CSV table of C-alpha atoms in Angstrom, one decimal:
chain,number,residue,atom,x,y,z
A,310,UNK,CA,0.0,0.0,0.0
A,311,UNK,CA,2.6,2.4,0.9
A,312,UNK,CA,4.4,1.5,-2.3
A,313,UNK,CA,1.6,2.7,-4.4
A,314,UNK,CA,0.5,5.7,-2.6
A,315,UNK,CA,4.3,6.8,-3.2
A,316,UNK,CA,3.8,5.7,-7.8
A,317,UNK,CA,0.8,8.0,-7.3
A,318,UNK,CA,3.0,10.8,-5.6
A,319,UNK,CA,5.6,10.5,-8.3
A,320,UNK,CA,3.1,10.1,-11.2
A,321,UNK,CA,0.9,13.3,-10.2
A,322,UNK,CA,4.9,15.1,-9.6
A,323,UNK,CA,5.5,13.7,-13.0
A,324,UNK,CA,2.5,15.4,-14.8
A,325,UNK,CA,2.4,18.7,-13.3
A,326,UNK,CA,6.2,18.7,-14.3
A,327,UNK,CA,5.3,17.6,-17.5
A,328,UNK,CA,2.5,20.9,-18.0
A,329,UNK,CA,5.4,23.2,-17.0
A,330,UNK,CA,8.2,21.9,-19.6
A,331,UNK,CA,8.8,24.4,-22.7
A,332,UNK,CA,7.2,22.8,-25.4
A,333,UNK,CA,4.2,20.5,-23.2
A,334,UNK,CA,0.4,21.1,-23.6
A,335,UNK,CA,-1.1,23.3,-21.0
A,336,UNK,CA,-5.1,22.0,-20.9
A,337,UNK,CA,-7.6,24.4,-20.7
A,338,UNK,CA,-11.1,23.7,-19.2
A,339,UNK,CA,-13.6,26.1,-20.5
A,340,UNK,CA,-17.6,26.3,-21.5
A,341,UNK,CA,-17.8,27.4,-24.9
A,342,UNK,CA,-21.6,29.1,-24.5
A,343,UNK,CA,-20.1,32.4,-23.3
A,344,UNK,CA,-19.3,34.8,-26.1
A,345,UNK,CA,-17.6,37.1,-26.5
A,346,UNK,CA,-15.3,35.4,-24.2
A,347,UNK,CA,-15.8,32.0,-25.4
A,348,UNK,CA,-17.8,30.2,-28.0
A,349,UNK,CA,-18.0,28.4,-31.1
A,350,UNK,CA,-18.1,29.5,-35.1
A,351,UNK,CA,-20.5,28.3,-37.4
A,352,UNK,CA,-17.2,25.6,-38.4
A,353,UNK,CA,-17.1,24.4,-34.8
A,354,UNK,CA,-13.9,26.0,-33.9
A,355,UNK,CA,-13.0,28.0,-30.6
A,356,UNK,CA,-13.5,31.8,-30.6
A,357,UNK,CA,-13.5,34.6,-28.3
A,358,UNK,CA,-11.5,36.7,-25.8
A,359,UNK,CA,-10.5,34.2,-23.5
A,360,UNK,CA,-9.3,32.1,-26.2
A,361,UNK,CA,-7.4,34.4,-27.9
A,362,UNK,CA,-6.0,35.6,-23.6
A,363,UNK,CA,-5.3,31.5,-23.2
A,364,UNK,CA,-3.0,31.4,-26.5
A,365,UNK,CA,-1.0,34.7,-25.6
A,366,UNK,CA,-0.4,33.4,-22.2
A,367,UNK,CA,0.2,29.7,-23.9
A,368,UNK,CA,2.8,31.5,-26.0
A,369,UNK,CA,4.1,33.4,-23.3
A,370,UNK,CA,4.6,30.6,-21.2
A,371,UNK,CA,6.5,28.3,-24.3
A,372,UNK,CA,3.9,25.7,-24.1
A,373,UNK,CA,0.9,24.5,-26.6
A,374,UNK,CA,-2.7,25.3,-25.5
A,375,UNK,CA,-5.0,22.5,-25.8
A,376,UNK,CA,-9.5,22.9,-25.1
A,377,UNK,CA,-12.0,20.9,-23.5
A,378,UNK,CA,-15.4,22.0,-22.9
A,379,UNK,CA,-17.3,21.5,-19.9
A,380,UNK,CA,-20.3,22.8,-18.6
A,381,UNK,CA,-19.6,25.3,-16.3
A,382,UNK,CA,-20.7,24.5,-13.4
A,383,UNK,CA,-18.9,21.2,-13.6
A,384,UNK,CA,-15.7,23.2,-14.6
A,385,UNK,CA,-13.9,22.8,-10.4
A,386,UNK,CA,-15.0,19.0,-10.6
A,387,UNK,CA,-13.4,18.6,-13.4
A,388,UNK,CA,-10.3,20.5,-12.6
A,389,UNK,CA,-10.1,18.7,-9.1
A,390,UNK,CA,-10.3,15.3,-11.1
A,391,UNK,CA,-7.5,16.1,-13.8
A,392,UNK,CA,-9.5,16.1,-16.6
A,393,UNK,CA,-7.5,19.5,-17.5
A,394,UNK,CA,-4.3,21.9,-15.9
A,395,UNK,CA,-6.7,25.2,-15.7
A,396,UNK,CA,-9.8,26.7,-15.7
A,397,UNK,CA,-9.9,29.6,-18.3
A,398,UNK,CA,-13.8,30.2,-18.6
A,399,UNK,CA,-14.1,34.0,-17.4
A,400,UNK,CA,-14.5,32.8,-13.6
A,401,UNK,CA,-14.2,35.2,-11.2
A,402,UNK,CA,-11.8,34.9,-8.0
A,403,UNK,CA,-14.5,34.5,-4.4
A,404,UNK,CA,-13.9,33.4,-1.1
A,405,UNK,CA,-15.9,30.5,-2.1
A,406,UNK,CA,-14.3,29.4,-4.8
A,407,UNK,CA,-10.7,30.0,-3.1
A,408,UNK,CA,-12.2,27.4,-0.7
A,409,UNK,CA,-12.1,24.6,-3.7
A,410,UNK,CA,-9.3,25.4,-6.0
A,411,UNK,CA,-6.1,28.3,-6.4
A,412,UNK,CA,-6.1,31.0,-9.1
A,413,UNK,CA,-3.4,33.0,-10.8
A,414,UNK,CA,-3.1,36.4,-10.4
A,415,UNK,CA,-6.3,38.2,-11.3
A,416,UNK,CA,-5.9,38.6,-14.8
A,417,UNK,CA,-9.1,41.0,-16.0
A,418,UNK,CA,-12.3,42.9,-14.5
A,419,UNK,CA,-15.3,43.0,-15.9
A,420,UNK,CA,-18.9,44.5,-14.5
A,421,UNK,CA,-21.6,42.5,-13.8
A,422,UNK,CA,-25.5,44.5,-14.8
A,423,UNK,CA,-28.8,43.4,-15.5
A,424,UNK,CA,-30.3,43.4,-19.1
A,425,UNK,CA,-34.3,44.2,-19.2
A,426,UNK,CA,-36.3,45.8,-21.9
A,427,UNK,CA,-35.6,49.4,-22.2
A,428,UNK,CA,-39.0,50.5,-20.9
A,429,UNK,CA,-39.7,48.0,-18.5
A,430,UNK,CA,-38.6,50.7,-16.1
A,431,UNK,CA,-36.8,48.2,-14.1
A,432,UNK,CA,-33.6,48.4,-12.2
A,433,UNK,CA,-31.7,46.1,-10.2
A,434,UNK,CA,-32.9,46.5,-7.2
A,435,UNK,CA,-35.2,44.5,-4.9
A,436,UNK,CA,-37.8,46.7,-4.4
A,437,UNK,CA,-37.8,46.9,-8.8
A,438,UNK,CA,-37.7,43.4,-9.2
A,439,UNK,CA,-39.7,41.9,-6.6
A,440,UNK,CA,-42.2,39.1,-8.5
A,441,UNK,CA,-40.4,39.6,-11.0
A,442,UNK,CA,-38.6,36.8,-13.2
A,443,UNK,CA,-34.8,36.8,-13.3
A,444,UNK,CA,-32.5,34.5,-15.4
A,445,UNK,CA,-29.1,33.3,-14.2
A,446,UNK,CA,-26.3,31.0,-15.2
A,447,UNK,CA,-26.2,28.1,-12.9
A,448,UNK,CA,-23.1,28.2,-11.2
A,449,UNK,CA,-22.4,31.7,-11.6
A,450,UNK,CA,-21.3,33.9,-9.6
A,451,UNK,CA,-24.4,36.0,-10.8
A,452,UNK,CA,-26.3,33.2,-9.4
A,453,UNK,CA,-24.7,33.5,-6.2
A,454,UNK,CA,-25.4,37.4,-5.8
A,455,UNK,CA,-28.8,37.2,-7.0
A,456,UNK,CA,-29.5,34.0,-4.9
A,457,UNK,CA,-28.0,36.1,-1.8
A,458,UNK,CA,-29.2,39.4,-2.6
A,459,UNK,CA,-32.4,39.2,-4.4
A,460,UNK,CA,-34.5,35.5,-4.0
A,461,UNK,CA,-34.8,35.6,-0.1
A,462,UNK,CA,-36.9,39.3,-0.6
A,463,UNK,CA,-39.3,38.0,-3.3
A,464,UNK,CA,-37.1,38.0,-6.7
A,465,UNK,CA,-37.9,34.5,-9.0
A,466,UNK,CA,-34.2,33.0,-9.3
A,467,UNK,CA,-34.4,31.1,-12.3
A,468,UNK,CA,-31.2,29.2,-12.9
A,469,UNK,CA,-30.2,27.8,-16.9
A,470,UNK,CA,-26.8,25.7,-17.8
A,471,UNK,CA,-26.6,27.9,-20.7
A,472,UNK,CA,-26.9,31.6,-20.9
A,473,UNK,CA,-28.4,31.6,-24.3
A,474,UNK,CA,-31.5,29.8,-23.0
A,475,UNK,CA,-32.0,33.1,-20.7
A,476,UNK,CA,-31.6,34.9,-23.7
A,477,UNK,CA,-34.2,33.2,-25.3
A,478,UNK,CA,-36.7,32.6,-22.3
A,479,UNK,CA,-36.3,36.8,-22.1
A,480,UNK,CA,-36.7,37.6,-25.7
A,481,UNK,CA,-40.2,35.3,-25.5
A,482,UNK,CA,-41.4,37.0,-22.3
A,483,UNK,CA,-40.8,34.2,-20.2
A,484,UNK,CA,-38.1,36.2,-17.9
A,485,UNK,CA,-37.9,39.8,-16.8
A,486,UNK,CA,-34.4,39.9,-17.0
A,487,UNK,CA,-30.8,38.5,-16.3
A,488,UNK,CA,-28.0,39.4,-14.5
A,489,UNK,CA,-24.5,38.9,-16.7
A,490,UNK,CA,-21.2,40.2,-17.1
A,491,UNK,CA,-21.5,43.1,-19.2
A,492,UNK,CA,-19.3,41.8,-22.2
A,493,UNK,CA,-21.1,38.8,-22.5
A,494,UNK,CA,-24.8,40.0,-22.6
A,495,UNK,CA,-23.3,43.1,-25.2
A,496,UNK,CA,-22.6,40.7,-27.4
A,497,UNK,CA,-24.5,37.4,-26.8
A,498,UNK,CA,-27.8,39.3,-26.8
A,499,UNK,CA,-28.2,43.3,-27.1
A,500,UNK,CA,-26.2,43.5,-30.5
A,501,UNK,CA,-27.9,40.8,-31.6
A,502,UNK,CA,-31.6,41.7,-33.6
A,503,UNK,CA,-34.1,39.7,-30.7
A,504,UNK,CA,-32.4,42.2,-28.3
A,505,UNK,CA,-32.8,45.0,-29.7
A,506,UNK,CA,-35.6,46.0,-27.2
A,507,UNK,CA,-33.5,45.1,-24.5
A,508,UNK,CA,-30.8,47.3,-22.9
A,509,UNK,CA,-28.6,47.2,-19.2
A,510,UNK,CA,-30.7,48.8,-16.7
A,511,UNK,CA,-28.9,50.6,-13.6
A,512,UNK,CA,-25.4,50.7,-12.5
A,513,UNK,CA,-23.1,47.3,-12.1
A,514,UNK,CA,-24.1,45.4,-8.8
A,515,UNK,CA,-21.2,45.1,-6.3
A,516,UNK,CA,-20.8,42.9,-3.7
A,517,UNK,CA,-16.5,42.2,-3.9
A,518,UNK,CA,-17.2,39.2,-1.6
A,519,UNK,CA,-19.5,37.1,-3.6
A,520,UNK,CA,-18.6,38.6,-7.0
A,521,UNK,CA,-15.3,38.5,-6.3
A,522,UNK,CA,-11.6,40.5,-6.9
A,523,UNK,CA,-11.8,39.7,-10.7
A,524,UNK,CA,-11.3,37.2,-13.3
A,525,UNK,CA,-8.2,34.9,-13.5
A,526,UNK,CA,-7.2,31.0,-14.3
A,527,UNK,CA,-8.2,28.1,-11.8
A,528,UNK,CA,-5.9,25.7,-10.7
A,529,UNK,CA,-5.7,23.0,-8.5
A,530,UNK,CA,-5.0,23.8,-4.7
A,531,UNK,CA,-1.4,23.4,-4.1
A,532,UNK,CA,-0.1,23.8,-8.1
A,533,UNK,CA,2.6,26.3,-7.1
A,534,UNK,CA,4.8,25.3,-9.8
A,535,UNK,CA,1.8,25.4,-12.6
A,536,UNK,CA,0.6,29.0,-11.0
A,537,UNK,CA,4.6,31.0,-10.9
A,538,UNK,CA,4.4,29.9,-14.9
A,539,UNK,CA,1.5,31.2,-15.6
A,540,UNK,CA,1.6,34.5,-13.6
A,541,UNK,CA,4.9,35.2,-15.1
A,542,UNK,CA,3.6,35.0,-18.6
A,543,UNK,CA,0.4,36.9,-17.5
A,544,UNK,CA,2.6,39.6,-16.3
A,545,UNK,CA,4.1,39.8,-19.8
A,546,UNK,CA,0.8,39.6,-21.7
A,547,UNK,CA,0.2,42.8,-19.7
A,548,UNK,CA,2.8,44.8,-20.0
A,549,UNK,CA,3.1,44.2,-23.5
A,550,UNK,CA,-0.6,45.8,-24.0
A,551,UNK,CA,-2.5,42.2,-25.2
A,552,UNK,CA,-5.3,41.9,-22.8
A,553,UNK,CA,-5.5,45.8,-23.5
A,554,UNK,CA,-6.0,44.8,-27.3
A,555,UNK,CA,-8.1,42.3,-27.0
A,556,UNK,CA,-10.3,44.4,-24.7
A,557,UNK,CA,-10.9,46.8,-27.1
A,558,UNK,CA,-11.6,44.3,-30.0
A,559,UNK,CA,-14.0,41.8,-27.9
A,560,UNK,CA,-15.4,44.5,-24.9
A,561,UNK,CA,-15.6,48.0,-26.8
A,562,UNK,CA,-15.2,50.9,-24.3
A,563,UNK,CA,-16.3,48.8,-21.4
A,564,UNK,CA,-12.8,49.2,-18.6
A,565,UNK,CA,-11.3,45.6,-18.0
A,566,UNK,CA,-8.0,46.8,-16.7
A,567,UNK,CA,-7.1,45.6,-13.2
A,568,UNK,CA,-6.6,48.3,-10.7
């Protein structure tokens, strides 16, 4: 017995050694139903910000990027059971999450509002929203701040495994509205023509605690080795202005630098 447990030691030392060699694959874990951070073309192949972040850092880092997608709120359990090296899915850093896995240094910021239609009058509030129907991503940290926030004083929670089924349920009246990351509902729903009676209503909810310190890259708890590579190639895909480009290309005006 004590033989094996030490082959499993030296096998799991082996692989994370293997993830930080020049040259290895570094495997992503991400849900592709996300745009514009990530998603699918029409040919099936990867697209979006984080994406195009993952591959600069990849480079950065002298290792090859390889994708798998998950849903996300099975994205820790998968990263806990090795099915990939990182979570790179736009997930903010919480204290809850800190409880299950490690991040890299926080990488990006983004806002998180609620979309409604323009006159609805609506704001997101609890005394606005109360009866009211209210989409969600299950496993989101919009979830979690709606769930805290908003359900327990009379606010419909109603939780989807993918974001585009809010978009639909709110386009055919069947929701009120849903709480996203700004980026994400720009582009996965207002600039597309079924929102265009839709707009964000109100200022950005905070709550730093539940929505967290910003976005970075899960790993698993006690990766040092796989974290210092990546932080250091994060660090250069700052400096040298990427995530600044790819900002303004995916995000428009909206402010993702960390501060």
């Amino acid at each position: 017995m004590k033989k094996l447990k030490i082959a499993l030691l030296l096998g799991c030392a082996v692989a994370s050694f293997s993830a930080l060699a020049d040259g290895s694959t570094l495997k992503f874990g991400l849900e592709a139903q996300y745009p514009p951070f990530e998603s699918k073309s029409a040919t099936g192949e990867l697209q979006g910000f984080d994406i195009d972040l993952g591959n600069a850092v990849c480079a950065a880092a002298s290792v090859k990027c390889e994708w798998f997608d998950t849903s996300f709120d099975g994205l820790i359990a998968a990263l806990q059971a090795r099915k990939f090296d990182a979570i790179n899915s736009a997930m903010n850093v919480t204290e809850k999450r800190r409880q299950a896995i490690d991040f890299t240094n926080v990488i990006y910021r983004v806002p998180s509002k609620l979309i409604a239609k323009k006159d609805s009058g609506l704001l997101p509030t609890v005394d606005s929203l109360k009866g009211k129907h209210i989409g969600v991503l299950q496993g989101s940290i919009q979830e979690s701040y709606a769930q805290a926030h908003w359900a327990p004083k009379g606010v419909d929670i109603v939780s989807y495994q993918d974001q585009n089924q809010v978009y639909l349920d709110l386009s055919s009246g069947r929701l009120d509205g849903t709480l996203v990351l700004a980026p994400a509902g720009q582009s996965g729903f207002l600039s597309r023509p079924d929102g265009k009676d839709y707009g964000f209503v109100g200022d950005a909810v905070r709550d730093d605690k539940i929505l967290g310190s910003g976005i970075a890259f899960g790993l698993r708890k006690g990766d040092t080795q796989l974290k210092e590579k990546l932080d250091k190639a994060i660090v250069k895909v700052q400096k040298d202005g990427v995530v600044k480009e790819l900002s303004k290309k995916y995000f428009g005006d909206i402010d993702v630098s960390v501060k």
